[in-house]
């Protein structure tokens, strides 16, 4: 289905018979019954990548330093910047990309994980007769179909439920959702449908039942955002782009145009952040794709340039998977302050978010307790009262900064469109700003088109529609079975590798260590409850991971799923990375401290840990205090007033339970508020009070002590006396 692009007015052809195929299953988009002409054209225009594997970071840095002049230098390694590099290099342009942190270290790894057209933007387009917003939705729906096609291992359709609590809302929302399907046209994933109250509760049993009328279900896409971003950057590198993370632009280089006498941007002075070495990268054209930092680069070019971005902070929280069905999301279109909240299953957990509020630009955004509690309160509104929504169930939280394009005078970020703009400065700097994750490819195409036109570069049209990203070409829904059969991996681990690395999963499996068990044969896990294995750390270095933070947050997603699990995995990750990268003991300690600080502030560990402090009030009933004190003294047999690891080990021996000493130290340290190696009675009662209030959940010490008490109570001596006193 053809549609008109908002920026250039170019007609492109959309996806094929998706609607007939996507209904079969979550993975059915892999096999299509017909192929759209645009995909065929893109595939035929390109040869195979020049590199079977992306060159090492060291090789890429040498290329940046030793190339006399590139056609295009892209600043920014997020989704849009990586997309620009891929678009440019596949047109045959000599391309470079530099990123001062890691690929996807900013906004692109902190999204809602949706690939969507934007239901609320369509609503605004209709209500306000806004043609620009309509075009943006139309474009995004085309890009949604393309992204599901080119990265089938990292993305899949997801049904999302819209619960209805008032009868008049049913036709209103039904018309809106059907228009969403209609605008998608042949790119519609699957037709939306209405559910009765009983059917809605079957699909989403946690839903608030009172006054529920029914529900509407529509489809959007979901993906692993950081891994998707990385796949784009790695694909660009394989096609020949010189890409380097941890390479900061210090200043822009300029030269004088001999004809006009104007100063033109001709490259950038760069610095290797890891070594401090500086060097120049010359280029005919520079593209600024730095997201929230767009204006900072524009002011490098011209310090009088007006701001064109207004940053908006969006906070998300992660909760246990039991809060939502495995394959059904939820949309709350009308929260208490008018914001939209999504409640989505992701990586066997549940994501809830997002907030939307003005913010300052920072490289290290921190989720606030206020935003976390706002999301929790909204979740309570539409979940059943049988489900206790506890603050302690927030396993991770993060804040992402959206680089919205806006009038600098506007104060209402909620009403701003995510439309993107391509700006060309007097000196020829190309800036691509605004937009959203789903439209990264279209944004990149517009930016490179502008670069080709303004700088008279010799290049044809974009070739990225239908171009498979790394790992997608030979992936299939059953690929994981081969991993189980050929390498002896656990099924859960094999599925994770297949959906993370696609057809590159075999390379990770080859690196997997032998477990020493009968089963699984290979694949030692980093933490027991997640399918990440040690081999991924070694492979992550081949994917340009340079720090422990890269590994826990973007090569794996541990930090985004469970901050405590990420913290527990850190020492082993640092050890493995140190071995591969020849880190000194001092460097290992620095990495450990930096990663711990990252978890503490940026991933919500600080907010989580502050739910239990030495200032926590004990608000328990007298009967509860007696019960918990009795439980405490079962461990504190000597009545010292505190328990140590020795006391816990003694009780565990009595009930024939074994836990290794390191784990016991971790369990006690969670409750040891004054960090003296002992858990006092007061600390234990504070813990139990916080658990009752819902501020803390999943305390391993509380569960362990309760289990021990129950086991000891069951061990009642068997009476041997009989009637008549006989033996």
mmCIF file of N, CA, C and O in Angstrom, residues 486-565:
data_model
loop_
_atom_site.group_PDB
_atom_site.id
_atom_site.type_symbol
_atom_site.label_atom_id
_atom_site.label_comp_id
_atom_site.label_asym_id
_atom_site.label_seq_id
_atom_site.Cartn_x
_atom_site.Cartn_y
_atom_site.Cartn_z
ATOM 1 N N UNK A 486 22.645 -29.968 18.942
ATOM 2 C CA UNK A 486 24.046 -29.981 18.500
ATOM 3 C C UNK A 486 25.037 -29.668 19.609
ATOM 4 O O UNK A 486 26.183 -30.125 19.567
ATOM 5 N N UNK A 487 24.614 -28.877 20.611
ATOM 6 C CA UNK A 487 25.584 -28.438 21.615
ATOM 7 C C UNK A 487 25.234 -28.868 23.036
ATOM 8 O O UNK A 487 26.059 -28.709 23.941
ATOM 9 N N UNK A 488 24.030 -29.380 23.258
ATOM 10 C CA UNK A 488 23.665 -29.803 24.607
ATOM 11 C C UNK A 488 23.355 -28.648 25.534
ATOM 12 O O UNK A 488 23.653 -28.685 26.731
ATOM 13 N N UNK A 489 22.739 -27.586 24.990
ATOM 14 C CA UNK A 489 22.314 -26.447 25.800
ATOM 15 C C UNK A 489 20.932 -26.696 26.388
ATOM 16 O O UNK A 489 20.121 -27.432 25.813
ATOM 17 N N UNK A 490 20.640 -26.063 27.531
ATOM 18 C CA UNK A 490 19.278 -26.083 28.058
ATOM 19 C C UNK A 490 18.342 -25.428 27.047
ATOM 20 O O UNK A 490 18.729 -24.492 26.353
ATOM 21 N N UNK A 491 17.118 -25.892 27.017
ATOM 22 C CA UNK A 491 16.152 -25.345 26.059
ATOM 23 C C UNK A 491 15.943 -23.852 26.276
ATOM 24 O O UNK A 491 15.893 -23.069 25.329
ATOM 25 N N UNK A 492 15.843 -23.411 27.546
ATOM 26 C CA UNK A 492 15.629 -21.988 27.840
ATOM 27 C C UNK A 492 16.818 -21.158 27.370
ATOM 28 O O UNK A 492 16.651 -20.069 26.802
ATOM 29 N N UNK A 493 18.027 -21.655 27.596
ATOM 30 C CA UNK A 493 19.230 -20.943 27.164
ATOM 31 C C UNK A 493 19.293 -20.891 25.640
ATOM 32 O O UNK A 493 19.610 -19.859 25.048
ATOM 33 N N UNK A 494 18.957 -22.009 24.997
ATOM 34 C CA UNK A 494 18.986 -22.064 23.535
ATOM 35 C C UNK A 494 17.987 -21.081 22.928
ATOM 36 O O UNK A 494 18.293 -20.398 21.939
ATOM 37 N N UNK A 495 16.800 -21.006 23.504
ATOM 38 C CA UNK A 495 15.803 -20.051 23.009
ATOM 39 C C UNK A 495 16.296 -18.617 23.177
ATOM 40 O O UNK A 495 16.125 -17.783 22.287
ATOM 41 N N UNK A 496 16.900 -18.345 24.314
ATOM 42 C CA UNK A 496 17.448 -17.004 24.543
ATOM 43 C C UNK A 496 18.522 -16.660 23.517
ATOM 44 O O UNK A 496 18.511 -15.564 22.941
ATOM 45 N N UNK A 497 19.447 -17.577 23.264
ATOM 46 C CA UNK A 497 20.521 -17.314 22.303
ATOM 47 C C UNK A 497 19.950 -17.094 20.901
ATOM 48 O O UNK A 497 20.388 -16.198 20.165
ATOM 49 N N UNK A 498 18.960 -17.895 20.533
ATOM 50 C CA UNK A 498 18.375 -17.790 19.192
ATOM 51 C C UNK A 498 17.654 -16.459 19.000
ATOM 52 O O UNK A 498 17.724 -15.847 17.934
ATOM 53 N N UNK A 499 16.958 -15.996 20.033
ATOM 54 C CA UNK A 499 16.194 -14.748 19.901
ATOM 55 C C UNK A 499 17.045 -13.512 20.193
ATOM 56 O O UNK A 499 16.565 -12.393 20.026
ATOM 57 N N UNK A 500 18.271 -13.710 20.606
ATOM 58 C CA UNK A 500 19.175 -12.589 20.856
ATOM 59 C C UNK A 500 20.172 -12.414 19.719
ATOM 60 O O UNK A 500 20.414 -11.296 19.251
ATOM 61 N N UNK A 501 20.738 -13.533 19.254
ATOM 62 C CA UNK A 501 21.796 -13.468 18.245
ATOM 63 C C UNK A 501 21.360 -13.977 16.875
ATOM 64 O O UNK A 501 22.112 -13.871 15.910
ATOM 65 N N UNK A 502 20.148 -14.534 16.784
ATOM 66 C CA UNK A 502 19.680 -15.041 15.502
ATOM 67 C C UNK A 502 20.587 -16.138 14.991
ATOM 68 O O UNK A 502 20.983 -17.050 15.740
ATOM 69 N N UNK A 503 20.939 -16.073 13.704
ATOM 70 C CA UNK A 503 21.770 -17.132 13.129
ATOM 71 C C UNK A 503 23.221 -17.079 13.618
ATOM 72 O O UNK A 503 24.029 -17.943 13.272
ATOM 73 N N UNK A 504 23.580 -16.070 14.425
ATOM 74 C CA UNK A 504 24.915 -16.008 15.033
ATOM 75 C C UNK A 504 24.961 -16.754 16.367
ATOM 76 O O UNK A 504 26.017 -16.823 17.010
ATOM 77 N N UNK A 505 23.841 -17.322 16.786
ATOM 78 C CA UNK A 505 23.785 -18.017 18.073
ATOM 79 C C UNK A 505 24.738 -19.205 18.125
ATOM 80 O O UNK A 505 25.253 -19.549 19.199
ATOM 81 N N UNK A 506 25.004 -19.818 16.975
ATOM 82 C CA UNK A 506 25.906 -20.969 16.944
ATOM 83 C C UNK A 506 27.326 -20.570 17.344
ATOM 84 O O UNK A 506 28.053 -21.344 17.954
ATOM 85 N N UNK A 507 27.710 -19.345 16.999
ATOM 86 C CA UNK A 507 29.046 -18.878 17.360
ATOM 87 C C UNK A 507 29.170 -18.709 18.871
ATOM 88 O O UNK A 507 30.231 -18.957 19.446
ATOM 89 N N UNK A 508 28.099 -18.269 19.521
ATOM 90 C CA UNK A 508 28.105 -18.149 20.975
ATOM 91 C C UNK A 508 28.155 -19.539 21.598
ATOM 92 O O UNK A 508 28.910 -19.784 22.547
ATOM 93 N N UNK A 509 27.362 -20.459 21.053
ATOM 94 C CA UNK A 509 27.314 -21.828 21.581
ATOM 95 C C UNK A 509 28.683 -22.502 21.509
ATOM 96 O O UNK A 509 29.059 -23.266 22.414
ATOM 97 N N UNK A 510 29.437 -22.222 20.454
ATOM 98 C CA UNK A 510 30.778 -22.821 20.306
ATOM 99 C C UNK A 510 31.722 -22.376 21.418
ATOM 100 O O UNK A 510 32.677 -23.080 21.745
ATOM 101 N N UNK A 511 31.474 -21.194 21.987
ATOM 102 C CA UNK A 511 32.328 -20.664 23.049
ATOM 103 C C UNK A 511 31.901 -21.126 24.436
ATOM 104 O O UNK A 511 32.600 -20.869 25.418
ATOM 105 N N UNK A 512 30.739 -21.789 24.527
ATOM 106 C CA UNK A 512 30.176 -22.141 25.826
ATOM 107 C C UNK A 512 31.037 -23.160 26.561
ATOM 108 O O UNK A 512 31.553 -24.106 25.964
ATOM 109 N N UNK A 513 31.170 -22.964 27.863
ATOM 110 C CA UNK A 513 31.983 -23.856 28.702
ATOM 111 C C UNK A 513 31.197 -25.112 29.071
ATOM 112 O O UNK A 513 29.970 -25.090 29.189
ATOM 113 N N UNK A 514 31.930 -26.204 29.285
ATOM 114 C CA UNK A 514 31.325 -27.461 29.736
ATOM 115 C C UNK A 514 30.898 -27.297 31.188
ATOM 116 O O UNK A 514 31.638 -26.754 32.014
ATOM 117 N N UNK A 515 29.694 -27.756 31.506
ATOM 118 C CA UNK A 515 29.159 -27.582 32.859
ATOM 119 C C UNK A 515 29.646 -28.641 33.836
ATOM 120 O O UNK A 515 29.610 -28.427 35.044
ATOM 121 N N UNK A 516 30.064 -29.809 33.325
ATOM 122 C CA UNK A 516 30.453 -30.909 34.202
ATOM 123 C C UNK A 516 29.262 -31.714 34.687
ATOM 124 O O UNK A 516 29.404 -32.650 35.477
ATOM 125 N N UNK A 517 28.066 -31.378 34.207
ATOM 126 C CA UNK A 517 26.845 -32.084 34.586
ATOM 127 C C UNK A 517 26.419 -33.020 33.454
ATOM 128 O O UNK A 517 26.884 -32.914 32.332
ATOM 129 N N UNK A 518 25.502 -33.924 33.809
ATOM 130 C CA UNK A 518 24.935 -34.776 32.768
ATOM 131 C C UNK A 518 24.135 -33.935 31.791
ATOM 132 O O UNK A 518 24.159 -34.159 30.579
ATOM 133 N N UNK A 519 23.409 -32.949 32.337
ATOM 134 C CA UNK A 519 22.644 -32.028 31.489
ATOM 135 C C UNK A 519 22.431 -30.721 32.234
ATOM 136 O O UNK A 519 22.145 -30.765 33.429
ATOM 137 N N UNK A 520 22.585 -29.591 31.607
ATOM 138 C CA UNK A 520 23.064 -29.391 30.237
ATOM 139 C C UNK A 520 24.569 -29.677 30.126
ATOM 140 O O UNK A 520 25.298 -29.539 31.106
ATOM 141 N N UNK A 521 24.986 -30.021 28.931
ATOM 142 C CA UNK A 521 26.392 -30.365 28.724
ATOM 143 C C UNK A 521 27.261 -29.112 28.730
ATOM 144 O O UNK A 521 28.335 -29.086 29.327
ATOM 145 N N UNK A 522 26.780 -28.042 28.057
ATOM 146 C CA UNK A 522 27.514 -26.774 28.032
ATOM 147 C C UNK A 522 26.573 -25.635 28.396
ATOM 148 O O UNK A 522 25.353 -25.789 28.368
ATOM 149 N N UNK A 523 27.159 -24.486 28.720
ATOM 150 C CA UNK A 523 26.352 -23.302 28.999
ATOM 151 C C UNK A 523 26.239 -22.995 30.475
ATOM 152 O O UNK A 523 25.183 -23.190 31.074
ATOM 153 N N UNK A 524 27.330 -22.509 31.087
ATOM 154 C CA UNK A 524 27.316 -22.121 32.496
ATOM 155 C C UNK A 524 26.636 -20.762 32.623
ATOM 156 O O UNK A 524 27.037 -19.791 31.987
ATOM 157 N N UNK A 525 25.605 -20.690 33.455
ATOM 158 C CA UNK A 525 24.845 -19.443 33.606
ATOM 159 C C UNK A 525 25.599 -18.430 34.465
ATOM 160 O O UNK A 525 26.339 -18.801 35.373
ATOM 161 N N UNK A 526 25.340 -17.140 34.177
ATOM 162 C CA UNK A 526 25.901 -16.070 34.995
ATOM 163 C C UNK A 526 25.149 -15.950 36.313
ATOM 164 O O UNK A 526 25.743 -15.711 37.365
ATOM 165 N N UNK A 527 23.818 -16.088 36.261
ATOM 166 C CA UNK A 527 22.975 -16.174 37.456
ATOM 167 C C UNK A 527 21.928 -17.235 37.185
ATOM 168 O O UNK A 527 21.468 -17.394 36.055
ATOM 169 N N UNK A 528 21.529 -17.938 38.214
ATOM 170 C CA UNK A 528 20.707 -19.134 38.018
ATOM 171 C C UNK A 528 19.343 -18.861 37.398
ATOM 172 O O UNK A 528 18.845 -19.666 36.609
ATOM 173 N N UNK A 529 18.715 -17.709 37.735
ATOM 174 C CA UNK A 529 17.334 -17.502 37.278
ATOM 175 C C UNK A 529 17.206 -16.852 35.911
ATOM 176 O O UNK A 529 16.092 -16.636 35.437
ATOM 177 N N UNK A 530 18.311 -16.522 35.267
ATOM 178 C CA UNK A 530 18.278 -15.929 33.930
ATOM 179 C C UNK A 530 19.114 -16.770 32.958
ATOM 180 O O UNK A 530 20.115 -17.349 33.359
ATOM 181 N N UNK A 531 18.725 -16.808 31.678
ATOM 182 C CA UNK A 531 19.383 -17.708 30.720
ATOM 183 C C UNK A 531 20.690 -17.183 30.125
ATOM 184 O O UNK A 531 21.193 -17.739 29.164
ATOM 185 N N UNK A 532 21.231 -16.114 30.687
ATOM 186 C CA UNK A 532 22.496 -15.579 30.175
ATOM 187 C C UNK A 532 23.653 -16.486 30.598
ATOM 188 O O UNK A 532 23.732 -16.884 31.765
ATOM 189 N N UNK A 533 24.553 -16.791 29.669
ATOM 190 C CA UNK A 533 25.661 -17.696 29.967
ATOM 191 C C UNK A 533 27.001 -16.976 29.840
ATOM 192 O O UNK A 533 27.110 -15.912 29.220
ATOM 193 N N UNK A 534 28.028 -17.578 30.426
ATOM 194 C CA UNK A 534 29.351 -16.953 30.465
ATOM 195 C C UNK A 534 29.925 -16.723 29.072
ATOM 196 O O UNK A 534 30.667 -15.766 28.853
ATOM 197 N N UNK A 535 29.575 -17.583 28.124
ATOM 198 C CA UNK A 535 30.100 -17.435 26.761
ATOM 199 C C UNK A 535 29.681 -16.110 26.130
ATOM 200 O O UNK A 535 30.381 -15.582 25.252
ATOM 201 N N UNK A 536 28.563 -15.549 26.579
ATOM 202 C CA UNK A 536 28.093 -14.280 26.020
ATOM 203 C C UNK A 536 29.016 -13.118 26.382
ATOM 204 O O UNK A 536 29.057 -12.117 25.664
ATOM 205 N N UNK A 537 29.727 -13.250 27.481
ATOM 206 C CA UNK A 537 30.668 -12.201 27.874
ATOM 207 C C UNK A 537 31.820 -12.166 26.871
ATOM 208 O O UNK A 537 32.202 -11.098 26.371
ATOM 209 N N UNK A 538 32.351 -13.340 26.557
ATOM 210 C CA UNK A 538 33.445 -13.418 25.579
ATOM 211 C C UNK A 538 32.975 -12.955 24.207
ATOM 212 O O UNK A 538 33.669 -12.205 23.512
ATOM 213 N N UNK A 539 31.779 -13.370 23.810
ATOM 214 C CA UNK A 539 31.252 -12.962 22.508
ATOM 215 C C UNK A 539 30.915 -11.474 22.498
ATOM 216 O O UNK A 539 31.051 -10.796 21.476
ATOM 217 N N UNK A 540 30.476 -10.940 23.646
ATOM 218 C CA UNK A 540 30.134 -9.528 23.734
ATOM 219 C C UNK A 540 31.316 -8.628 23.426
ATOM 220 O O UNK A 540 31.149 -7.524 22.896
ATOM 221 N N UNK A 541 32.517 -9.077 23.750
ATOM 222 C CA UNK A 541 33.713 -8.295 23.442
ATOM 223 C C UNK A 541 33.905 -8.208 21.933
ATOM 224 O O UNK A 541 34.336 -7.172 21.404
ATOM 225 N N UNK A 542 33.551 -9.278 21.204
ATOM 226 C CA UNK A 542 33.594 -9.221 19.737
ATOM 227 C C UNK A 542 32.560 -8.235 19.196
ATOM 228 O O UNK A 542 32.707 -7.723 18.090
ATOM 229 N N UNK A 543 31.522 -7.974 20.000
ATOM 230 C CA UNK A 543 30.480 -7.009 19.617
ATOM 231 C C UNK A 543 30.782 -5.611 20.177
ATOM 232 O O UNK A 543 29.873 -4.819 20.394
ATOM 233 N N UNK A 544 32.047 -5.339 20.427
ATOM 234 C CA UNK A 544 32.520 -4.012 20.843
ATOM 235 C C UNK A 544 32.193 -3.651 22.289
ATOM 236 O O UNK A 544 32.232 -2.474 22.653
ATOM 237 N N UNK A 545 31.876 -4.624 23.148
ATOM 238 C CA UNK A 545 31.696 -4.323 24.569
ATOM 239 C C UNK A 545 33.054 -3.991 25.166
ATOM 240 O O UNK A 545 34.010 -4.740 25.006
ATOM 241 N N UNK A 546 33.137 -2.866 25.859
ATOM 242 C CA UNK A 546 34.410 -2.407 26.434
ATOM 243 C C UNK A 546 34.381 -2.339 27.954
ATOM 244 O O UNK A 546 35.433 -2.280 28.588
ATOM 245 N N UNK A 547 33.202 -2.304 28.545
ATOM 246 C CA UNK A 547 33.079 -2.152 29.995
ATOM 247 C C UNK A 547 32.078 -3.165 30.550
ATOM 248 O O UNK A 547 31.289 -3.761 29.811
ATOM 249 N N UNK A 548 32.104 -3.312 31.872
ATOM 250 C CA UNK A 548 31.151 -4.210 32.526
ATOM 251 C C UNK A 548 29.727 -3.689 32.378
ATOM 252 O O UNK A 548 28.777 -4.470 32.275
ATOM 253 N N UNK A 549 29.567 -2.352 32.350
ATOM 254 C CA UNK A 549 28.239 -1.764 32.151
ATOM 255 C C UNK A 549 27.688 -2.155 30.782
ATOM 256 O O UNK A 549 26.499 -2.463 30.641
ATOM 257 N N UNK A 550 28.541 -2.150 29.751
ATOM 258 C CA UNK A 550 28.101 -2.583 28.416
ATOM 259 C C UNK A 550 27.513 -3.981 28.491
ATOM 260 O O UNK A 550 26.504 -4.286 27.851
ATOM 261 N N UNK A 551 28.150 -4.835 29.284
ATOM 262 C CA UNK A 551 27.761 -6.243 29.322
ATOM 263 C C UNK A 551 26.459 -6.464 30.076
ATOM 264 O O UNK A 551 25.597 -7.227 29.641
ATOM 265 N N UNK A 552 26.283 -5.794 31.219
ATOM 266 C CA UNK A 552 25.083 -6.059 32.025
ATOM 267 C C UNK A 552 23.856 -5.321 31.521
ATOM 268 O O UNK A 552 22.732 -5.679 31.867
ATOM 269 N N UNK A 553 24.067 -4.287 30.694
ATOM 270 C CA UNK A 553 22.909 -3.484 30.294
ATOM 271 C C UNK A 553 22.526 -3.608 28.830
ATOM 272 O O UNK A 553 21.349 -3.487 28.493
ATOM 273 N N UNK A 554 23.515 -3.876 27.945
ATOM 274 C CA UNK A 554 23.199 -3.857 26.510
ATOM 275 C C UNK A 554 23.544 -5.158 25.786
ATOM 276 O O UNK A 554 22.783 -5.595 24.932
ATOM 277 N N UNK A 555 24.682 -5.806 26.109
ATOM 278 C CA UNK A 555 24.967 -7.106 25.463
ATOM 279 C C UNK A 555 24.070 -8.174 26.079
ATOM 280 O O UNK A 555 23.532 -9.028 25.387
ATOM 281 N N UNK A 556 23.916 -8.141 27.387
ATOM 282 C CA UNK A 556 22.810 -8.836 28.053
ATOM 283 C C UNK A 556 21.887 -7.737 28.575
ATOM 284 O O UNK A 556 22.248 -6.574 28.559
ATOM 285 N N UNK A 557 20.713 -8.103 29.064
ATOM 286 C CA UNK A 557 19.782 -7.083 29.579
ATOM 287 C C UNK A 557 19.545 -7.249 31.076
ATOM 288 O O UNK A 557 18.519 -6.810 31.605
ATOM 289 N N UNK A 558 20.517 -7.856 31.776
ATOM 290 C CA UNK A 558 20.352 -8.142 33.195
ATOM 291 C C UNK A 558 19.997 -6.909 34.019
ATOM 292 O O UNK A 558 19.109 -6.951 34.867
ATOM 293 N N UNK A 559 20.702 -5.802 33.783
ATOM 294 C CA UNK A 559 20.466 -4.598 34.579
ATOM 295 C C UNK A 559 19.054 -4.076 34.400
ATOM 296 O O UNK A 559 18.481 -3.486 35.323
ATOM 297 N N UNK A 560 18.476 -4.278 33.218
ATOM 298 C CA UNK A 560 17.124 -3.797 32.937
ATOM 299 C C UNK A 560 16.053 -4.755 33.470
ATOM 300 O O UNK A 560 14.881 -4.386 33.514
ATOM 301 N N UNK A 561 16.461 -5.951 33.846
ATOM 302 C CA UNK A 561 15.490 -6.946 34.293
ATOM 303 C C UNK A 561 15.492 -7.138 35.809
ATOM 304 O O UNK A 561 14.442 -7.332 36.412
ATOM 305 N N UNK A 562 16.680 -7.092 36.415
ATOM 306 C CA UNK A 562 16.762 -7.314 37.854
ATOM 307 C C UNK A 562 18.111 -6.785 38.350
ATOM 308 O O UNK A 562 19.150 -7.382 38.081
ATOM 309 N N UNK A 563 18.090 -5.672 39.051
ATOM 310 C CA UNK A 563 19.351 -5.040 39.464
ATOM 311 C C UNK A 563 20.126 -5.902 40.455
ATOM 312 O O UNK A 563 21.363 -5.915 40.435
ATOM 313 N N UNK A 564 19.418 -6.641 41.310
ATOM 314 C CA UNK A 564 20.122 -7.494 42.263
ATOM 315 C C UNK A 564 20.824 -8.641 41.550
ATOM 316 O O UNK A 564 21.965 -8.986 41.879
ATOM 317 N N UNK A 565 20.157 -9.230 40.576
ATOM 318 C CA UNK A 565 20.776 -10.310 39.812
ATOM 319 C C UNK A 565 21.992 -9.789 39.049
ATOM 320 O O UNK A 565 23.027 -10.460 38.961
#
